[in-house]
Coordinates of N, CA and C in Angstrom, one line a residue:
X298 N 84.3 -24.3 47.8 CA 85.6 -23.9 47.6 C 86.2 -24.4 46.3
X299 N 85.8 -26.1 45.9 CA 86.5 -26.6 44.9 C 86.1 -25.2 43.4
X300 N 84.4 -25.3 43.6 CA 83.8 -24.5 42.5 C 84.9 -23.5 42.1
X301 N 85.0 -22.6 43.3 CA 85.6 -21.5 43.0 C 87.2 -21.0 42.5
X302 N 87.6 -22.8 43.0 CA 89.5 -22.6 42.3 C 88.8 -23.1 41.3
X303 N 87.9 -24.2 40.3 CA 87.5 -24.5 39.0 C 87.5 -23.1 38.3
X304 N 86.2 -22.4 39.1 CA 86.4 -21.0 38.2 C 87.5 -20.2 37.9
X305 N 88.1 -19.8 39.0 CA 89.7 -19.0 38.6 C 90.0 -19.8 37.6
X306 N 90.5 -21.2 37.2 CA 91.3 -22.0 37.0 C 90.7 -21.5 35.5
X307 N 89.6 -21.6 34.9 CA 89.2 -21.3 33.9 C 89.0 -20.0 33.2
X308 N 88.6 -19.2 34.8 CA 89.1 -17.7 34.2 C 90.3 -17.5 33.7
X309 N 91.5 -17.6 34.3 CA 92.6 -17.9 34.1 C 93.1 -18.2 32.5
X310 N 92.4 -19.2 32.1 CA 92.8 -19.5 31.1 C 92.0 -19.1 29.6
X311 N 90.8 -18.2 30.1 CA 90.1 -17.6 29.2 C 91.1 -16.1 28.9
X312 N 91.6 -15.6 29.7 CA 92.2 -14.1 29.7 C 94.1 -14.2 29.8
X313 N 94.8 -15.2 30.0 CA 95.8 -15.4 30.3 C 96.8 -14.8 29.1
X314 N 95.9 -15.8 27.9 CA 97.0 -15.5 26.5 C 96.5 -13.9 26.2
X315 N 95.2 -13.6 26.7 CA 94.9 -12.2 25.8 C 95.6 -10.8 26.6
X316 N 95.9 -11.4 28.0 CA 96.3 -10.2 28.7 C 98.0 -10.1 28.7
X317 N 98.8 -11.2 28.5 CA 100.1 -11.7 27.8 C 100.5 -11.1 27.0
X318 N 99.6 -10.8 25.5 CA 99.3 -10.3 24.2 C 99.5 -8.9 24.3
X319 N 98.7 -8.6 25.4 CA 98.4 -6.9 25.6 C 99.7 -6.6 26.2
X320 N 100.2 -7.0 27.1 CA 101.6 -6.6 27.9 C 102.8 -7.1 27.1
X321 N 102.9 -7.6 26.1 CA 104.0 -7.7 25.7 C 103.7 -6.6 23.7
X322 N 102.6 -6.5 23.7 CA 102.3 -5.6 22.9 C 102.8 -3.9 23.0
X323 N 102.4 -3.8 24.8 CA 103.0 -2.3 25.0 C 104.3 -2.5 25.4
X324 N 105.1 -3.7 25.4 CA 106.7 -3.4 25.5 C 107.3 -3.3 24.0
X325 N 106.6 -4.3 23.2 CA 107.0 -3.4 21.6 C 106.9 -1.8 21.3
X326 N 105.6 -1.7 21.3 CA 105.5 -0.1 20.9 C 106.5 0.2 22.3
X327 N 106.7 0.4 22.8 CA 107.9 1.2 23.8 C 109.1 1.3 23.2
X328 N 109.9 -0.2 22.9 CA 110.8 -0.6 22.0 C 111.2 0.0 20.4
X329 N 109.6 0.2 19.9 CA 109.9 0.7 18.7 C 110.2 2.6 19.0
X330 N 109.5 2.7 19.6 CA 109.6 4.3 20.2 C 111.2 4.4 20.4
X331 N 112.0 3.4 21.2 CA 112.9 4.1 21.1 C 113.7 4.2 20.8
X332 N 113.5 3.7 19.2 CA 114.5 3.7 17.5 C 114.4 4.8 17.5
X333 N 113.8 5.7 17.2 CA 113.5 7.3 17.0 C 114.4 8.2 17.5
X334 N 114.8 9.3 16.6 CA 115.3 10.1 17.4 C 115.0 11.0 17.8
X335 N 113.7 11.5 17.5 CA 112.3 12.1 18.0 C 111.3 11.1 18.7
X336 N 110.8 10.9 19.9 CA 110.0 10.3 20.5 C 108.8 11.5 20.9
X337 N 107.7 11.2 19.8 CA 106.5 12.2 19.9 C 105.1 11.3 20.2
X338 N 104.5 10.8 21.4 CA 103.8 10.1 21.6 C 102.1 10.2 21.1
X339 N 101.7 9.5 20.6 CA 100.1 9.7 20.4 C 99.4 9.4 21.5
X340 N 97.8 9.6 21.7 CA 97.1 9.2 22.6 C 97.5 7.7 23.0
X341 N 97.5 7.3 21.9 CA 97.8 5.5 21.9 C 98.7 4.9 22.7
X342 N 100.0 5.8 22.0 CA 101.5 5.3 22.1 C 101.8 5.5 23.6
X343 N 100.6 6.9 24.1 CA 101.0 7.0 25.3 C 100.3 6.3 26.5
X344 N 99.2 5.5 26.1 CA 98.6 4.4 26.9 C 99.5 3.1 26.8
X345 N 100.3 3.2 25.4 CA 101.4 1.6 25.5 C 102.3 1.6 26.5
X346 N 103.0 2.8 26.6 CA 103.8 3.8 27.7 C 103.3 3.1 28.9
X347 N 102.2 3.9 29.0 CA 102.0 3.9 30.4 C 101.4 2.4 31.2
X348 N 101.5 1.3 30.4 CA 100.9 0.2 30.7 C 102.5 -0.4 30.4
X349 N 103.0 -0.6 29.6 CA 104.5 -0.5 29.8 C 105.4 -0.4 30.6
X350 N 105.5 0.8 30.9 CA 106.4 1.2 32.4 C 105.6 1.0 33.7
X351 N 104.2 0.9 33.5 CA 103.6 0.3 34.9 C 103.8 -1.4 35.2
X352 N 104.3 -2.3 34.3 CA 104.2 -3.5 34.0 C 105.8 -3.7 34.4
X353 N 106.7 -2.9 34.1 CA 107.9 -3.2 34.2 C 108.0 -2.5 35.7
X354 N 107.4 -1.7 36.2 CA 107.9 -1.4 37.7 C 107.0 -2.6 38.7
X355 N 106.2 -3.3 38.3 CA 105.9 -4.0 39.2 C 106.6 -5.2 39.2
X356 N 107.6 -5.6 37.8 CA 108.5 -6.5 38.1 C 109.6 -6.3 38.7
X357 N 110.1 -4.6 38.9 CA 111.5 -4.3 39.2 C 111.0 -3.9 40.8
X358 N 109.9 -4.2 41.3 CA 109.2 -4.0 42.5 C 109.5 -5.5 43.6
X359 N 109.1 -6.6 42.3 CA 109.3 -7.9 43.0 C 110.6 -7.9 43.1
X360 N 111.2 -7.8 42.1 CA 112.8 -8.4 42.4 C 113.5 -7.7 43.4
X361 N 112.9 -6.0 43.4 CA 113.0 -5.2 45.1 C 112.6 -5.6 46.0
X362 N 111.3 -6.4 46.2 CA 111.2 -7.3 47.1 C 110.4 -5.9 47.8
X363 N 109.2 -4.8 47.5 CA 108.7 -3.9 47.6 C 107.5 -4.2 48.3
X364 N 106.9 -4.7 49.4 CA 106.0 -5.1 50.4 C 105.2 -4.1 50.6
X365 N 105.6 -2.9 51.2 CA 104.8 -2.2 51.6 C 106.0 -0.6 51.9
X366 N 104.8 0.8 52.4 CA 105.7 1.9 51.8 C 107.2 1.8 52.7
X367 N 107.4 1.5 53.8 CA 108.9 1.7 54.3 C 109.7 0.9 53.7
X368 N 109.5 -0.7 52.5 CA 110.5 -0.8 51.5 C 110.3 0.0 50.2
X369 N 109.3 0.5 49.9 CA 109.2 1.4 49.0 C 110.4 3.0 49.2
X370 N 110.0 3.3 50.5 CA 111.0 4.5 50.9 C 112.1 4.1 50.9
X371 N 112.7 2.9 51.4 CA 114.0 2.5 51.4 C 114.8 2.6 50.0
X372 N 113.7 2.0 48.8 CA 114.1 1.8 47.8 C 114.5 3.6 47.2
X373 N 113.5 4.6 47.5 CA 113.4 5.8 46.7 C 114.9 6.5 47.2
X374 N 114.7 6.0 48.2 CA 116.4 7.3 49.2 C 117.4 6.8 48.0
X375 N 117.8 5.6 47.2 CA 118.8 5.5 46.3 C 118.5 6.6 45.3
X376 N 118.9 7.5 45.2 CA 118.8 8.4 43.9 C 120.3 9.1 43.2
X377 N 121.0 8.6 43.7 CA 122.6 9.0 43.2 C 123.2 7.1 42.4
X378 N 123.6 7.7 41.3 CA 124.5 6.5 40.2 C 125.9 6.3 41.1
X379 N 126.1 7.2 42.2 CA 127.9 7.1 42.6 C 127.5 5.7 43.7
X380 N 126.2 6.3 44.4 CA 126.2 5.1 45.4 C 125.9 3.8 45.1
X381 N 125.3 3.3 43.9 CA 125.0 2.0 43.2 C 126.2 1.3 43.9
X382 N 125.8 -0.2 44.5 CA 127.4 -0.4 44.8 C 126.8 -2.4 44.2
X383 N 125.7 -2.6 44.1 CA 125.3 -3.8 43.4 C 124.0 -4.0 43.2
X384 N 123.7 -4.9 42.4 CA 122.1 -5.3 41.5 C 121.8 -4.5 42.2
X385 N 120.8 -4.8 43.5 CA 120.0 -3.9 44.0 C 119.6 -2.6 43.7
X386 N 121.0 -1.9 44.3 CA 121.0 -1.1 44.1 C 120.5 0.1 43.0
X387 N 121.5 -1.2 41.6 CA 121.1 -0.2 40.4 C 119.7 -0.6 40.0
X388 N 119.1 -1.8 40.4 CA 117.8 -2.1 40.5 C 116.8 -0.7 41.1
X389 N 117.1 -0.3 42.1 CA 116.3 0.8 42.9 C 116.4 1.9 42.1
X390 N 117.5 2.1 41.3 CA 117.7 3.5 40.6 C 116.8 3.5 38.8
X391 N 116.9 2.1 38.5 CA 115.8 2.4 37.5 C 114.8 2.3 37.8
X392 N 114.6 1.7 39.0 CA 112.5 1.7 39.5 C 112.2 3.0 39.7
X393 N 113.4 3.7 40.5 CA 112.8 5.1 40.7 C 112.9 6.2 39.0
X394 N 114.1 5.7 38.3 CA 113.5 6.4 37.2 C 112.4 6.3 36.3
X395 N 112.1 5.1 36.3 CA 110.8 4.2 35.8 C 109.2 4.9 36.4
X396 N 109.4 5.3 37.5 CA 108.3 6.0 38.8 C 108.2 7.0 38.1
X397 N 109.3 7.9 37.8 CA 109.5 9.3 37.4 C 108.9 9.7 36.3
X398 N 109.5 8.5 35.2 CA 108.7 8.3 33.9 C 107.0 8.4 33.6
X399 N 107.0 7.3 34.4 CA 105.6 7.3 34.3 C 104.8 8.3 34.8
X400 N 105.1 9.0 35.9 CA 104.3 9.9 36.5 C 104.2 11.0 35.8
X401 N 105.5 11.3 35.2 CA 105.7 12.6 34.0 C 104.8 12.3 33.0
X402 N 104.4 10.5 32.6 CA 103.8 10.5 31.3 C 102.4 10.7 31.6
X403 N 101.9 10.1 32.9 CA 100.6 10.5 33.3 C 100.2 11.3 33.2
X404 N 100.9 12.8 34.2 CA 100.9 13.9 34.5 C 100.2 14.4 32.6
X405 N 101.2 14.4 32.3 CA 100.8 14.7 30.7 C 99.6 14.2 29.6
X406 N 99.6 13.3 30.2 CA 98.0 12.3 29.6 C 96.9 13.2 30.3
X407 N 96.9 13.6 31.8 CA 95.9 14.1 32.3 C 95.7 15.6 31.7
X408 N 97.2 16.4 31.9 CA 97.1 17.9 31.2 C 96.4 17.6 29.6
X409 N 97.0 16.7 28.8 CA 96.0 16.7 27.4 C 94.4 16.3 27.7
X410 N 94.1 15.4 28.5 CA 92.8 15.2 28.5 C 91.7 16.9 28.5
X411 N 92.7 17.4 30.0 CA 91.8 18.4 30.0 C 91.8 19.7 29.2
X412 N 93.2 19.4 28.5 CA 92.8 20.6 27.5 C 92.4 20.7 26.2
X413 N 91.3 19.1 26.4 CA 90.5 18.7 25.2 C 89.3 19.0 25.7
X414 N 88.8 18.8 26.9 CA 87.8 19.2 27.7 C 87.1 20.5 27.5

């Protein structure tokens, strides 16, 4: 057992800074994307995207406190700005636009792949 928390402990610290690097790399390019007043994504821009918005829903997941699908469903039924009535709430309404995002950006990554195919 010791071996094996040694190992994590070392994996850990071989990949920690470079995967840190990477996730805060695709919240730049996101950031710089949205100076523009045209936002026209590249292959690239749209893997920064989508590693991006998948990074930020799994924090706006934790602070939802998102366990499993019936707090997931609880969270999605919020879809009106009138009902926001605190954090939470407006928390639930950007996760689900965040969801939306991303699945639109996928959706789109998948339709280009295959009509390079």
């Amino acid at each position: 057992m010791k071996d094996d928390d040694a190992a994590s402990l070392e994996f850990r610290q071989l990949t920690e800074r470079s995967l840190r690097e990477n996730k805060i790399g695709a919240l730049r390019a996101m950031a710089l994307g949205l100076d523009k007043d045209d936002l026209v994504l590249t292959p690239a821009d749209a893997r920064h995207w989508s590693q991006g918005l998948n990074d930020l829903r799994l924090v706006l997941a934790e602070r939802l406190d998102i366990r499993d699908d019936a707090d997931a469903e609880h969270v999605h039924l919020m879809q009106d700005w009138s009902q926001a009535e605190d954090v939470e709430s407006y928390l639930a309404l950007v996760y689900n636009f965040t969801t939306w995002l991303q699945e639109s950006l996928v959706q789109a990554m998948l339709q280009a792949m295959g009509s390079r195919a």
